[in-house]
Amino acid sequence: MSSHSQFSLLKQRRFLPYFAVQALGAFNDNVYRQAIIGLLIFLGASTDELSLYATLAPAIFILPYFLFSSIAGQFAEKLEKQRLIVITTTMEIVIMSLAAIGFLMQNMPLLLVALFCTGVQSTLFGPVKYSVLPAILKPEELTGGNGLVEMGTSISILCGMIAGGMIFQVAGAHGPQAAAVAIVLLAVLGNAMSRLIPRMDAGAPDLVIRWNPIPESLAILRMAKQQLAVRNAILGVSWFWFFGTLLTSQLPAYAKLHLGAADGSSTLYVFALALFSIGTGVGSLLCEKLSGRTVEIGLVPIGAFGMSAFLLDLYFARSGAAPATGLDIAGFVSQAGSVRIMIDLVGIGMFAGIFVVPLFALIQSRTDNAQMARVFAALNIQNSGFIVLAALVGLGLHALGLTGPQIFLALAVANALVAVWIFTIVPEFLMRFLSWVLVRGLYRLRLHGIEKHVPDEGPALLVCNHVSYMDALILAATIPRPVRFVMYYRIFNIPVMSWIFRTARAIPIAGARENPELMQRAFDEIDAALANGEIVGIFPEGALTKDGDIAAFKSGVEKILARRPVPVVPMALKGMWTSMWSHRDSRMGRMRVPRRFRAHVEVMAGEPMDGTQATAELLEAKVRALRGDAA
């Protein structure tokens, strides 16, 4: 669909150092946490002591998110972002130096203090991590950039757990020294990379810091709920963390009881976690391709129901005890049914990535820059609560006697119900899903000039030829920003598609002779949308073409520009005349299955014109030139 690739961002200074910093931070955190377990084993800790640490460590690490996220969000808003990232990575060097002393002295209380400080540092970095992306990426790069970040985070966490767990196995008696050196060197490397990040302006440099965390936490939580779509995107991200926490917390016992892992070995647990993490990374990267480089929240329902489907199959794949025990990875893979389990774990992770990446992109694209960091701070507070809730729910379900597969079954059902609930209260999610299925199912889109000529911000008027009932949906699927389409009221009122158009805030219009009040109301709404900095899309022919040619543009476009002379982007659709949605065939003919299933359709965008100089005749000529002879 586009010659661009999200991986090209990894070659650019505006993104690569930031990507490296966040990946190194996630890697080092997990090296440190797993190295503490390695030290406990090295010191001959009992099973009870190991269990106590496994319970204490997550609580110690997550507590700062509750206490300090509101303050961290304010700092991330007030300070220049690159400077704040350098400050947080410098903090990491200091904290990891303290932790290194703890390893060298084999002092567990000191290591736990350093773990709490690591949580503080992560809390401060959290609001910057995602609020930075809209400042360094174009709107059409948000989905791909978020996909890379999610992929980098999930793989870094997995690799950090593996590396941290191996330090004491590889270094033996020198394990404490090796752990101390490793975490400090990683912190120094992260700090060095942070200094390569380009400077970014503060979101709200005049913000007055409020130090009382409780009222400020409540204030930023209210701020995050101001826009319905953003509020529920945040809820979706928090649910993702609940889902992931509950799922992964079951994997150690699941690997032993249902996969047949050997006693005292974590190999199969790490293997299962690796499959889930790799799946999450793959799904995150797929989002850019599936979305066509737009913020496509239609992928969210696909991700949600895919998660439930594969988790449900994981329950049926093996709901009872493992047929053999004492297995390593090779032994497990050779067992009957193992491939199905592996596919399910990868599938769950893949659809989890498809679920969460568009939600992050939506929050970034719909949130004001001056509030971005505080909204992500609110997200961190809510995420923390959902993680704690997931841990408590897991303990409660175990207390009720549920097995790991039974918990998977309950989670699959709960995930489907939560998804339906979210999409019911925010119709935009379901609307985008339906339009995504229609457009991607019927067509393969080729884009020309959209990223170059459609403005990333500010008002603009899009004018395009009108070939089929699908035109607005196709344009909406290819333009990174939301578009308010103006359409003939009879098309607007087509059953089923009418619901999609209404949810997308399309503007119905009628001719002056048909309904002068509706026409005037449409012009007023168009002007208000442009005044609000939105993009408005119109089809100046006034009706679908009846012969495949472009009809003369009506004067309505000139009336719009006379009231508000915004930039005008000429666009053209090529290849839609033979669509079942055009007027090429009779009504009965249009009931047939499309002759060109998954047909290639081209979407062209020309150089913007000055709204003070654009006329209907000139715009018609521009659109004709863009379309050429391809109807």
XYZ file of C-alpha atoms in Angstrom:
631
model
C 0.000 0.000 0.000
C 2.901 2.306 0.619
C 6.585 2.148 -0.179
C 7.391 3.402 3.293
C 8.363 1.051 6.091
C 8.311 1.637 9.810
C 11.791 0.115 9.969
C 13.152 3.169 8.136
C 12.562 5.059 11.401
C 15.359 3.000 12.948
C 17.801 4.732 10.596
C 16.795 8.241 11.641
C 18.193 10.228 14.528
C 14.788 11.613 15.479
C 13.676 8.062 16.424
C 16.601 5.638 16.826
C 18.212 7.078 20.010
C 14.794 7.321 21.693
C 13.971 3.745 20.654
C 17.324 2.537 22.005
C 16.843 4.367 25.326
C 13.394 2.894 26.027
C 14.507 -0.600 24.947
C 17.671 -0.462 27.076
C 15.644 0.768 30.058
C 13.188 -2.132 29.818
C 16.069 -4.574 29.309
C 18.047 -3.289 32.303
C 15.030 -3.270 34.637
C 14.433 -6.933 33.954
C 18.113 -7.898 34.108
C 18.178 -6.316 37.549
C 14.996 -7.957 38.828
C 16.003 -11.407 37.602
C 19.548 -10.972 38.906
C 18.097 -10.446 42.402
C 16.438 -13.864 42.105
C 19.789 -15.241 40.958
C 21.454 -13.755 44.042
C 18.850 -15.301 46.324
C 19.496 -18.722 44.798
C 23.241 -18.056 45.014
C 22.844 -17.328 48.727
C 20.869 -20.548 49.223
C 17.479 -18.905 49.894
C 14.616 -21.226 50.724
C 11.528 -21.685 48.572
C 9.559 -19.550 51.020
C 12.097 -16.726 50.729
C 11.951 -16.907 46.946
C 8.152 -16.801 47.066
C 8.284 -13.815 49.422
C 10.500 -11.931 46.983
C 8.255 -12.892 44.052
C 5.363 -11.300 45.955
C 7.237 -8.259 47.296
C 9.216 -7.238 44.200
C 6.296 -6.346 41.896
C 4.591 -4.429 44.723
C 7.765 -2.462 45.510
C 8.347 -1.664 41.841
C 4.765 -0.595 41.105
C 4.129 1.462 44.259
C 5.835 4.611 42.860
C 3.401 4.608 39.931
C 0.571 5.180 42.395
C 2.507 7.727 44.444
C 4.351 9.828 41.890
C 2.754 9.477 38.411
C 0.832 12.747 38.778
C 4.015 14.646 39.641
C 5.936 12.858 36.874
C 3.277 13.874 34.346
C 3.620 17.533 35.338
C 7.411 17.432 35.003
C 7.094 15.748 31.600
C 4.774 18.574 30.520
C 6.840 21.444 31.922
C 10.383 20.422 30.949
C 11.933 20.107 27.522
C 11.543 16.394 26.803
C 15.078 15.487 25.740
C 16.428 17.142 28.883
C 14.011 15.142 31.032
C 15.045 11.879 29.347
C 18.697 12.691 30.087
C 17.753 13.401 33.725
C 15.903 10.083 34.083
C 18.726 8.061 32.517
C 21.223 9.855 34.793
C 19.006 8.819 37.714
C 19.248 5.265 36.406
C 23.052 5.368 36.615
C 22.873 6.510 40.248
C 20.222 3.932 41.164
C 22.034 1.076 39.444
C 25.264 2.102 41.166
C 23.417 1.762 44.478
C 22.107 -1.621 43.319
C 25.629 -2.646 42.309
C 26.779 -1.971 45.877
C 23.898 -4.142 47.039
C 25.075 -7.004 44.821
C 28.691 -6.645 45.907
C 27.691 -6.557 49.595
C 25.025 -9.229 48.968
C 22.658 -6.950 50.870
C 19.027 -7.745 50.072
C 17.422 -4.740 51.884
C 19.654 -2.381 49.886
C 18.666 -4.121 46.645
C 14.981 -3.710 47.504
C 15.516 0.015 48.216
C 17.196 0.308 44.807
C 14.257 -1.583 43.275
C 11.864 1.004 44.718
C 14.066 3.778 43.292
C 13.998 2.012 39.924
C 10.209 2.186 40.111
C 10.469 5.931 40.807
C 12.747 6.395 37.801
C 10.398 4.362 35.576
C 7.470 6.439 36.848
C 9.231 9.643 35.804
C 10.150 8.212 32.394
C 6.700 6.720 31.716
C 4.785 9.890 30.694
C 7.680 10.924 28.440
C 7.918 7.532 26.714
C 4.689 7.851 24.739
C 4.112 11.612 24.804
C 7.386 12.030 22.871
C 6.147 10.142 19.812
C 3.726 12.772 18.427
C 6.563 15.305 18.663
C 9.018 13.240 16.603
C 6.670 11.373 14.250
C 4.269 12.468 11.533
C 0.606 11.409 11.933
C 1.039 8.664 9.336
C 4.029 7.317 11.301
C 2.316 7.064 14.687
C 1.032 3.514 14.260
C 4.334 2.211 12.911
C 6.336 4.035 15.589
C 4.143 2.704 18.377
C 4.448 -0.762 16.853
C 8.233 -0.547 16.997
C 8.134 0.693 20.588
C 5.803 -2.133 21.685
C 7.920 -4.674 19.848
C 11.104 -3.289 21.388
C 9.588 -3.256 24.867
C 8.234 -6.820 24.759
C 11.429 -8.287 23.309
C 13.615 -6.255 25.698
C 11.631 -7.483 28.708
C 11.979 -11.085 27.549
C 15.697 -10.784 26.764
C 16.282 -8.971 30.054
C 14.628 -11.794 32.000
C 16.717 -14.393 30.184
C 19.981 -12.450 30.533
C 19.349 -11.599 34.197
C 18.531 -15.215 34.967
C 21.720 -16.438 33.300
C 24.174 -14.089 34.993
C 24.730 -16.254 38.047
C 24.661 -19.468 36.008
C 27.387 -18.195 33.662
C 29.504 -16.220 36.158
C 29.212 -18.733 38.986
C 31.038 -17.495 42.084
C 31.587 -14.125 40.387
C 27.847 -13.659 39.856
C 27.455 -10.680 42.223
C 30.295 -8.815 40.515
C 28.981 -9.660 37.038
C 25.484 -8.459 37.936
C 26.855 -5.215 39.399
C 28.919 -4.437 36.312
C 26.144 -5.368 33.870
C 23.423 -3.131 35.304
C 25.731 -0.097 35.632
C 27.103 -0.471 32.092
C 23.579 -0.766 30.679
C 22.541 2.387 32.552
C 25.580 4.280 31.233
C 24.817 3.121 27.678
C 21.202 4.283 28.009
C 22.341 7.688 29.245
C 24.801 8.032 26.346
C 22.030 7.251 23.857
C 19.668 9.749 25.505
C 22.116 12.555 24.730
C 21.707 11.835 21.010
C 17.946 12.445 21.081
C 17.054 15.735 19.330
C 15.649 18.561 21.418
C 11.831 18.672 21.771
C 9.779 21.583 23.086
C 7.939 21.288 26.370
C 4.200 20.745 26.134
C 3.311 23.326 28.805
C 6.442 25.220 29.943
C 4.429 27.612 32.134
C 2.731 24.827 34.085
C 2.864 25.277 37.863
C 3.864 22.014 39.560
C 1.384 20.806 42.191
C 3.186 18.560 44.645
C 0.260 16.977 46.483
C -0.071 13.621 44.667
C -3.613 12.686 45.696
C -5.610 15.696 44.389
C -3.333 15.968 41.361
C -3.799 12.268 40.574
C -7.547 12.784 40.656
C -7.185 15.890 38.466
C -5.202 14.151 35.722
C -7.540 11.158 35.815
C -10.419 13.583 35.170
C -8.402 15.223 32.401
C -7.911 11.865 30.694
C -11.677 11.307 30.660
C -12.592 14.540 28.879
C -12.876 12.914 25.444
C -14.891 9.698 25.243
C -12.733 7.950 22.639
C -9.504 8.747 24.532
C -11.051 7.705 27.857
C -12.000 4.324 26.503
C -8.724 3.901 24.652
C -7.035 4.335 28.045
C -9.443 1.789 29.489
C -8.492 -0.574 26.652
C -4.770 -0.178 27.343
C -5.334 -0.840 31.043
C -7.348 -3.928 30.173
C -4.413 -5.074 28.001
C -2.189 -4.896 31.096
C -4.784 -6.754 33.181
C -5.025 -9.435 30.490
C -1.254 -9.757 30.093
C -0.569 -9.790 33.834
C -3.170 -12.453 34.581
C -2.076 -14.576 31.632
C 1.679 -14.447 32.254
C 1.275 -14.956 36.011
C -0.246 -18.380 35.248
C 2.565 -19.492 32.943
C 5.037 -20.812 35.587
C 2.464 -23.218 37.058
C 1.010 -23.936 33.608
C 4.445 -24.918 32.286
C 4.970 -27.363 35.162
C 1.508 -28.928 35.429
C 0.284 -28.818 31.833
C 3.388 -28.636 29.669
C 5.433 -31.119 31.715
C 8.365 -28.915 32.780
C 11.026 -30.579 34.927
C 11.047 -29.800 38.652
C 13.111 -26.735 39.495
C 13.505 -25.767 35.833
C 12.130 -22.525 34.383
C 13.077 -23.397 30.805
C 9.580 -24.226 29.570
C 8.085 -21.239 31.404
C 10.547 -18.893 29.694
C 9.850 -20.660 26.376
C 6.094 -20.090 26.761
C 6.709 -16.460 27.747
C 9.019 -16.072 24.752
C 6.317 -17.309 22.379
C 3.830 -14.808 23.819
C 6.371 -11.955 23.696
C 7.447 -12.732 20.142
C 3.790 -12.848 19.124
C 3.208 -9.449 20.733
C 6.170 -8.018 18.847
C 4.982 -9.447 15.535
C 1.423 -8.188 16.068
C 2.723 -4.730 16.988
C 4.741 -4.556 13.779
C 1.821 -5.799 11.670
C -0.322 -2.834 12.731
C 1.287 -0.423 10.290
C 0.678 -2.756 7.335
C -2.878 -3.568 8.403
C -3.754 0.059 9.053
C -2.225 1.526 5.922
C -0.192 4.022 7.997
C -3.269 5.608 9.533
C -4.470 5.590 13.138
C -6.838 2.694 12.478
C -8.816 1.851 15.599
C -10.828 -0.599 13.523
C -8.010 -3.034 14.334
C -8.887 -2.966 18.040
C -11.935 -5.264 17.769
C -9.918 -7.620 15.552
C -7.194 -7.774 18.191
C -9.648 -8.262 21.047
C -11.563 -11.125 19.500
C -8.360 -12.720 18.199
C -6.984 -12.732 21.754
C -10.113 -14.494 23.012
C -10.172 -16.994 20.136
C -6.590 -18.179 20.630
C -6.902 -18.177 24.427
C -10.051 -20.254 24.128
C -8.235 -22.698 21.862
C -5.364 -22.861 24.369
C -7.849 -24.125 26.947
C -9.119 -26.850 24.630
C -5.599 -27.694 23.441
C -4.699 -29.026 26.897
C -7.091 -28.601 29.798
C -5.706 -31.532 31.787
C -2.325 -32.598 33.122
C 0.701 -32.951 30.869
C 0.993 -36.431 29.276
C 4.692 -36.510 30.189
C 6.836 -34.763 32.809
C 10.465 -33.773 33.252
C 10.594 -32.206 29.792
C 12.926 -29.625 28.348
C 12.039 -27.552 25.275
C 13.016 -30.279 22.807
C 11.068 -32.871 24.774
C 7.979 -30.671 24.865
C 8.101 -29.852 21.155
C 8.229 -33.556 20.318
C 5.006 -34.217 22.249
C 1.682 -34.556 20.441
C -0.336 -31.326 20.527
C 2.633 -29.111 21.345
C 2.525 -27.285 18.004
C -1.078 -26.258 18.634
C -0.145 -24.868 22.058
C 2.791 -22.938 20.598
C 0.617 -21.475 17.831
C -1.970 -20.434 20.431
C 0.623 -18.654 22.588
C 2.039 -16.801 19.585
C -1.498 -16.006 18.361
C -2.563 -14.581 21.722
C 0.486 -12.321 21.764
C 0.092 -11.309 18.127
C -3.513 -10.196 18.530
C -2.635 -8.492 21.830
C -0.164 -6.372 19.870
C -2.788 -5.622 17.215
C -5.160 -4.648 20.040
C -2.951 -2.241 21.978
C -0.869 -0.380 19.365
C -3.822 1.471 17.733
C -5.030 2.463 21.205
C -1.727 4.185 21.981
C -1.797 5.884 18.568
C -5.385 7.054 19.160
C -4.517 8.591 22.537
C -1.583 10.421 20.970
C -3.523 11.668 17.949
C -6.573 12.889 19.896
C -4.866 14.472 22.934
C -3.765 18.091 23.081
C 0.017 18.439 23.175
C -0.167 20.575 26.325
C -1.904 17.705 28.175
C -0.240 14.692 26.531
C 2.243 13.781 29.269
C -0.329 14.182 32.050
C -2.799 11.984 30.163
C -0.140 9.280 29.912
C 0.611 9.750 33.604
C -3.086 9.091 34.255
C -2.781 6.018 32.050
C 0.126 4.783 34.182
C -1.896 5.219 37.376
C -4.799 3.290 35.917
C -2.506 0.616 34.457
C -0.954 0.088 37.889
C -4.365 -0.409 39.436
C -5.310 -2.964 36.787
C -2.023 -4.843 37.268
C -2.628 -5.092 41.016
C -6.222 -6.120 40.362
C -5.048 -8.840 37.968
C -2.690 -10.227 40.630
C -5.488 -10.273 43.219
C -7.926 -11.879 40.769
C -5.356 -14.563 39.974
C -4.868 -15.321 43.665
C -8.626 -15.387 44.202
C -9.256 -17.773 41.313
C -6.547 -20.105 42.576
C -8.109 -19.989 46.042
C -11.378 -21.095 44.454
C -9.577 -24.111 43.030
C -9.417 -23.079 39.356
C -6.582 -24.525 37.293
C -4.464 -22.540 34.861
C -6.473 -23.647 31.781
C -9.720 -22.829 33.562
C -8.406 -19.352 34.326
C -7.498 -19.020 30.634
C -11.065 -19.971 29.723
C -12.523 -17.425 32.152
C -10.142 -14.751 30.844
C -11.083 -15.492 27.216
C -14.779 -15.034 27.991
C -14.133 -11.914 30.098
C -11.976 -10.400 27.358
C -14.724 -10.871 24.766
C -17.324 -9.335 27.073
C -15.115 -6.344 27.921
C -14.406 -5.821 24.228
C -18.117 -5.823 23.382
C -18.789 -3.393 26.237
C -16.070 -0.949 25.163
C -17.196 -1.023 21.543
C -20.820 -0.537 22.598
C -20.162 2.610 24.611
C -17.789 4.019 21.952
C -19.456 3.318 18.579
C -16.441 4.786 16.752
C -14.453 1.611 17.484
C -17.088 -0.601 15.875
C -17.643 1.878 13.035
C -13.951 1.858 12.152
C -13.915 -1.945 12.380
C -16.811 -2.271 9.920
C -15.316 0.254 7.500
C -11.900 -1.439 7.782
C -13.427 -4.836 6.938
C -15.330 -3.372 3.972
C -12.422 -1.425 2.506
C -9.581 -3.890 3.168
C -11.753 -6.861 2.271
C -12.824 -5.496 -1.124
C -9.815 -3.479 -2.274
C -6.053 -3.223 -2.335
C -5.217 0.446 -2.069
C -2.290 2.227 -3.670
C -1.586 5.722 -2.381
C 0.126 8.585 -4.172
C 0.976 11.950 -2.616
C -1.180 11.683 0.507
C 1.643 11.896 3.050
C 3.258 14.729 1.079
C 0.219 16.873 0.333
C -2.436 16.292 3.022
C -1.422 18.638 5.894
C -0.473 17.048 9.217
C -2.305 19.742 11.187
C -4.628 22.682 10.715
C -7.768 23.029 8.578
C -7.961 21.842 4.988
C -10.601 21.080 2.379
C -10.297 17.862 0.356
C -12.065 17.734 -3.033
C -12.405 14.444 -4.910
C -14.284 12.849 -7.798
C -17.316 10.797 -6.772
C -17.553 7.313 -8.267
C -19.139 4.995 -5.711
C -20.879 4.698 -2.370
C -17.554 3.539 -0.897
C -15.584 6.683 -1.764
C -15.760 8.319 1.671
C -14.766 5.096 3.441
C -11.814 4.593 1.098
C -10.552 8.136 1.625
C -11.029 7.835 5.399
C -8.982 4.627 5.361
C -6.062 6.316 3.604
C -5.793 9.697 5.333
C -3.960 9.701 8.709
C -6.199 12.389 10.227
C -9.959 12.112 10.860
C -11.957 13.625 7.990
C -15.438 15.176 8.184
C -17.057 14.147 4.893
C -19.882 16.101 3.288
C -22.194 13.780 1.390
C -25.527 13.797 -0.374
C -28.172 13.078 2.233
C -29.606 10.104 0.294
C -26.193 8.384 0.432
C -25.855 9.421 4.067
C -29.149 7.648 4.826
C -28.279 4.279 3.204
C -29.089 1.542 5.797
C -26.098 0.189 7.788
C -23.668 2.585 6.085
C -25.681 5.460 7.536
C -24.653 4.346 11.015
C -21.014 4.343 9.909
C -21.338 7.823 8.403
C -23.089 9.245 11.471
C -20.497 7.822 13.829
C -17.748 9.273 11.635
C -19.464 12.687 12.012
C -20.153 13.020 8.289
C -22.174 16.072 7.238
C -25.320 15.410 5.154
C -26.239 17.960 2.519
C -29.104 18.482 0.053
C -29.653 20.710 -2.947
C -31.196 24.159 -2.493
C -34.413 23.045 -4.181
C -34.675 19.790 -2.191
C -34.056 21.066 1.311
C -32.657 24.606 1.696
C -32.558 24.317 5.499
C -30.426 21.166 5.373
C -28.110 22.783 2.846
C -27.605 25.879 5.030
C -27.067 23.741 8.114
C -24.427 21.750 6.215
C -22.533 24.910 5.190
C -22.600 26.164 8.784
C -21.282 22.839 10.073
C -18.530 22.779 7.432
C -17.412 26.266 8.424
C -17.405 25.343 12.124
C -15.311 22.240 11.434
C -12.736 24.216 9.430
C -12.647 26.906 12.126
C -11.876 24.122 14.602
C -8.823 23.056 12.571
C -10.424 19.901 11.129
C -10.190 18.394 7.649
C -13.390 18.427 5.605
C -13.850 16.235 2.534
C -16.344 17.056 -0.218
C -17.389 15.598 -3.585
C -18.105 18.741 -5.646
C -19.881 16.837 -8.452
C -22.831 16.597 -6.070
C -23.742 13.013 -7.032
C -22.215 9.727 -8.159
C -21.030 9.710 -11.748
C -23.459 7.910 -14.062
C -21.050 7.346 -16.959
C -17.613 7.088 -15.310
C -16.622 10.614 -16.342
C -16.145 13.522 -13.941
C -19.115 15.887 -13.933
C -18.732 19.643 -13.622
C -17.917 20.773 -10.080
C -20.720 22.727 -8.457
C -20.251 26.162 -6.916
C -20.671 24.900 -3.347
C -16.888 24.560 -2.980
C -16.529 28.265 -3.775
C -19.141 29.158 -1.147
C -17.182 27.200 1.469
C -13.919 28.927 0.568
C -15.560 32.359 0.431
C -16.494 31.974 4.101
C -13.168 30.387 5.135
C -10.310 30.305 2.579
C -8.383 27.273 3.849
C -5.860 25.208 1.805
C -7.567 22.903 -0.727
C -6.134 19.471 -1.580
C -7.335 18.026 -4.932
C -7.722 14.238 -4.819
C -8.803 11.531 -7.234
C -9.965 7.925 -7.036
C -8.853 5.616 -9.855
C -10.297 2.170 -10.534
C -13.651 2.488 -8.745
C -15.956 2.675 -11.795
C -16.113 -1.123 -12.134
C -16.959 -1.478 -8.452
C -20.281 -3.042 -7.465
C -20.892 0.195 -5.522
C -20.884 2.444 -8.606
C -23.651 3.250 -11.121
C -22.005 1.288 -13.915
C -24.529 -1.562 -13.741
C -28.274 -1.737 -13.258
C -29.639 -2.174 -9.742
C -29.835 -5.939 -10.249
C -26.355 -5.964 -11.713
C -25.018 -4.259 -8.619
C -26.310 -7.150 -6.491
C -23.730 -9.472 -8.014
C -20.465 -10.520 -6.399
C -17.758 -8.030 -7.421
C -15.977 -9.069 -10.607
C -12.715 -7.699 -9.282
C -12.524 -8.981 -5.756
C -9.584 -7.359 -3.900
C -9.192 -4.998 -6.839
C -6.443 -2.404 -7.007
C -7.699 1.114 -6.370
C -5.455 4.159 -6.534
C -5.919 7.218 -4.321
C -4.192 10.327 -5.663
C -3.486 13.592 -3.839
C -2.203 16.719 -5.546
C -0.369 19.762 -4.264
C -2.544 21.967 -1.992
C -3.994 25.118 -3.515
C -4.469 28.491 -1.898
C -8.118 28.746 -0.843
C -8.286 32.384 -1.949
C -7.439 31.433 -5.545
C -9.216 28.085 -5.933
C -12.332 27.974 -8.100
C -14.669 25.089 -8.928
C -13.446 25.074 -12.533
C -9.775 25.055 -11.559
C -10.258 22.326 -8.954
C -12.169 20.195 -11.456
C -9.235 20.485 -13.876
C -6.794 19.473 -11.141
C -8.858 16.408 -10.206
C -9.238 15.418 -13.872
C -5.465 15.620 -14.315
C -4.888 13.473 -11.227
C -7.377 10.812 -12.332
C -6.306 10.715 -15.974
C -8.123 8.139 -18.089
C -8.556 5.591 -15.271
C -12.145 5.712 -14.071
